[in-house]
PDB file of C-alpha atoms in Angstrom:
ATOM      1  CA  MET A   3      54.448 -70.774  67.034  1.00 92.00           C
ATOM      2  CA  GLN A   4      51.267 -70.541  69.679  1.00 95.00           C
ATOM      3  CA  ILE A   5      47.792 -71.789  68.568  1.00 96.00           C
ATOM      4  CA  THR A   6      46.019 -68.946  70.723  1.00 97.00           C
ATOM      5  CA  ASP A   7      42.490 -69.696  69.763  1.00 97.00           C
ATOM      6  CA  VAL A   8      40.480 -72.824  68.671  1.00 97.00           C
ATOM      7  CA  ARG A   9      37.109 -72.483  67.231  1.00 97.00           C
ATOM      8  CA  ILE A  10      34.724 -75.637  66.649  1.00 97.00           C
ATOM      9  CA  ARG A  11      31.470 -76.024  64.836  1.00 95.00           C
ATOM     10  CA  LYS A  12      30.200 -79.297  65.074  1.00 91.00           C
ATOM     11  CA  VAL A  13      28.819 -81.179  62.370  1.00 90.00           C
ATOM     12  CA  SER A  14      25.008 -82.114  62.612  1.00 80.00           C
ATOM     13  CA  THR A  15      25.285 -85.039  60.196  1.00 74.00           C
ATOM     14  CA  GLU A  16      25.873 -88.805  60.947  1.00 82.00           C
ATOM     15  CA  GLY A  17      28.607 -89.026  58.680  1.00 88.00           C
ATOM     16  CA  ARG A  18      32.241 -89.609  59.371  1.00 93.00           C
ATOM     17  CA  MET A  19      33.057 -85.741  59.744  1.00 94.00           C
ATOM     18  CA  LYS A  20      32.357 -84.614  62.993  1.00 95.00           C
ATOM     19  CA  ALA A  21      33.279 -80.818  63.188  1.00 96.00           C
ATOM     20  CA  VAL A  22      34.942 -77.942  61.474  1.00 97.00           C
ATOM     21  CA  VAL A  23      37.780 -75.875  63.087  1.00 97.00           C
ATOM     22  CA  SER A  24      39.340 -72.715  62.820  1.00 98.00           C
ATOM     23  CA  ILE A  25      42.263 -71.840  64.588  1.00 98.00           C
ATOM     24  CA  THR A  26      44.294 -68.516  65.286  1.00 98.00           C
ATOM     25  CA  ILE A  27      48.119 -68.661  65.478  1.00 97.00           C
ATOM     26  CA  ASP A  28      49.822 -66.248  67.633  1.00 97.00           C
ATOM     27  CA  ASP A  29      46.866 -63.766  67.557  1.00 97.00           C
ATOM     28  CA  VAL A  30      47.611 -62.782  64.351  1.00 97.00           C
ATOM     29  CA  PHE A  31      46.956 -65.751  61.736  1.00 96.00           C
ATOM     30  CA  VAL A  32      43.708 -67.514  60.843  1.00 97.00           C
ATOM     31  CA  VAL A  33      43.274 -71.071  59.472  1.00 97.00           C
ATOM     32  CA  HIS A  34      39.509 -71.586  58.698  1.00 97.00           C
ATOM     33  CA  ASP A  35      37.931 -75.173  57.420  1.00 96.00           C
ATOM     34  CA  ILE A  36      40.216 -77.726  59.381  1.00 97.00           C
ATOM     35  CA  LYS A  37      37.929 -80.759  59.483  1.00 97.00           C
ATOM     36  CA  ILE A  38      37.964 -83.223  62.369  1.00 97.00           C
ATOM     37  CA  ILE A  39      36.998 -86.765  60.683  1.00 96.00           C
ATOM     38  CA  GLU A  40      36.599 -90.074  62.361  1.00 94.00           C
ATOM     39  CA  GLY A  41      38.539 -92.868  61.140  1.00 92.00           C
ATOM     40  CA  THR A  42      38.497 -96.447  61.774  1.00 93.00           C
ATOM     41  CA  ASP A  43      39.810 -96.344  65.014  1.00 94.00           C
ATOM     42  CA  HIS A  44      40.594 -92.851  65.803  1.00 94.00           C
ATOM     43  CA  LEU A  45      39.939 -88.991  65.232  1.00 95.00           C
ATOM     44  CA  PHE A  46      42.174 -87.234  62.634  1.00 96.00           C
ATOM     45  CA  ILE A  47      42.409 -83.443  60.889  1.00 96.00           C
ATOM     46  CA  ALA A  48      42.150 -82.784  57.604  1.00 96.00           C
ATOM     47  CA  MET A  49      43.632 -79.491  56.537  1.00 97.00           C
ATOM     48  CA  PRO A  50      41.689 -77.218  54.401  1.00 96.00           C
ATOM     49  CA  SER A  51      41.544 -78.184  50.647  1.00 94.00           C
ATOM     50  CA  LYS A  52      40.472 -77.415  47.163  1.00 92.00           C
ATOM     51  CA  ARG A  53      39.447 -79.593  44.327  1.00 89.00           C
ATOM     52  CA  ILE A  54      41.499 -79.746  41.326  1.00 88.00           C
ATOM     53  CA  GLY A  55      39.815 -79.541  38.123  1.00 83.00           C
ATOM     54  CA  ASP A  56      37.173 -81.867  37.347  1.00 81.00           C
ATOM     55  CA  LYS A  57      39.050 -84.875  39.081  1.00 77.00           C
ATOM     56  CA  ASN A  58      38.070 -86.223  42.247  1.00 84.00           C
ATOM     57  CA  GLU A  59      41.220 -84.989  43.529  1.00 90.00           C
ATOM     58  CA  TYR A  60      42.089 -82.508  46.203  1.00 89.00           C
ATOM     59  CA  ARG A  61      45.056 -80.347  47.346  1.00 92.00           C
ATOM     60  CA  ASP A  62      45.732 -78.855  50.737  1.00 92.00           C
ATOM     61  CA  ILE A  63      45.524 -74.916  50.604  1.00 94.00           C
ATOM     62  CA  ALA A  64      47.319 -74.584  54.085  1.00 93.00           C
ATOM     63  CA  HIS A  65      49.070 -76.981  55.830  1.00 94.00           C
ATOM     64  CA  PRO A  66      52.145 -77.445  58.335  1.00 95.00           C
ATOM     65  CA  LEU A  67      55.669 -78.150  57.069  1.00 96.00           C
ATOM     66  CA  THR A  68      56.679 -80.425  59.656  1.00 96.00           C
ATOM     67  CA  SER A  69      55.164 -83.463  61.241  1.00 96.00           C
ATOM     68  CA  GLU A  70      56.066 -81.986  64.682  1.00 96.00           C
ATOM     69  CA  THR A  71      53.987 -78.877  63.822  1.00 96.00           C
ATOM     70  CA  ARG A  72      50.953 -81.187  62.599  1.00 96.00           C
ATOM     71  CA  ASN A  73      51.061 -83.298  65.461  1.00 96.00           C
ATOM     72  CA  MET A  74      51.167 -80.293  67.677  1.00 97.00           C
ATOM     73  CA  ILE A  75      48.303 -78.762  65.689  1.00 97.00           C
ATOM     74  CA  LYS A  76      46.242 -81.678  65.640  1.00 97.00           C
ATOM     75  CA  ASP A  77      46.603 -82.483  69.574  1.00 97.00           C
ATOM     76  CA  ILE A  78      45.511 -78.910  70.554  1.00 97.00           C
ATOM     77  CA  ILE A  79      42.381 -79.384  68.050  1.00 98.00           C
ATOM     78  CA  LEU A  80      41.232 -82.645  69.220  1.00 97.00           C
ATOM     79  CA  GLU A  81      41.847 -81.605  73.139  1.00 97.00           C
ATOM     80  CA  ALA A  82      39.450 -78.712  72.386  1.00 97.00           C
ATOM     81  CA  TYR A  83      37.024 -81.080  70.748  1.00 95.00           C
ATOM     82  CA  GLU A  84      37.141 -83.538  73.456  1.00 94.00           C
ATOM     83  CA  LYS A  85      36.599 -80.788  76.035  1.00 94.00           C
ATOM     84  CA  GLU A  86      33.715 -79.586  74.049  1.00 92.00           C
ATOM     85  CA  LEU A  87      32.107 -82.928  74.115  1.00 89.00           C
ATOM     86  CA  GLU A  88      32.419 -83.283  77.706  1.00 89.00           C
ATOM     87  CA  ALA A  89      31.049 -80.078  78.133  1.00 87.00           C
ATOM     88  CA  GLU A  90      27.955 -80.871  76.227  1.00 82.00           C
ATOM     89  CA  ASN A  91      27.486 -84.427  77.883  1.00 82.00           C
ATOM     90  CA  ALA A  92      27.652 -82.086  81.673  1.00 80.00           C
ATOM     91  CA  GLU A  93      24.861 -79.899  80.312  1.00 76.00           C
ATOM     92  CA  THR A  94      22.634 -82.774  78.841  1.00 73.00           C
ATOM     93  CA  GLU A  95      23.046 -84.386  82.456  1.00 69.00           C
ATOM     94  CA  ILE A  96      21.680 -81.538  84.415  1.00 59.00           C
TER      95      ILE A  96
END
């Protein structure tokens, strides 16, 4: 399995959520609404989820089955996010 495309939409609010991401897998399958969230000491990703009933509880609607796959997806997404931040910083310096 390969992540063949990563699309990042930065969030303009001051909250912990920094961006919403869509990934394409093997040029044939897309997963939307993966969130990049700022934790206490690092960024992490949250897979797309939906609210369950009236509770304040959420369940993932798409997620990797192994920790290796989750880490691969996380690393690719966060690397793309960092590159986008660097490109933005380079543009503002010009």
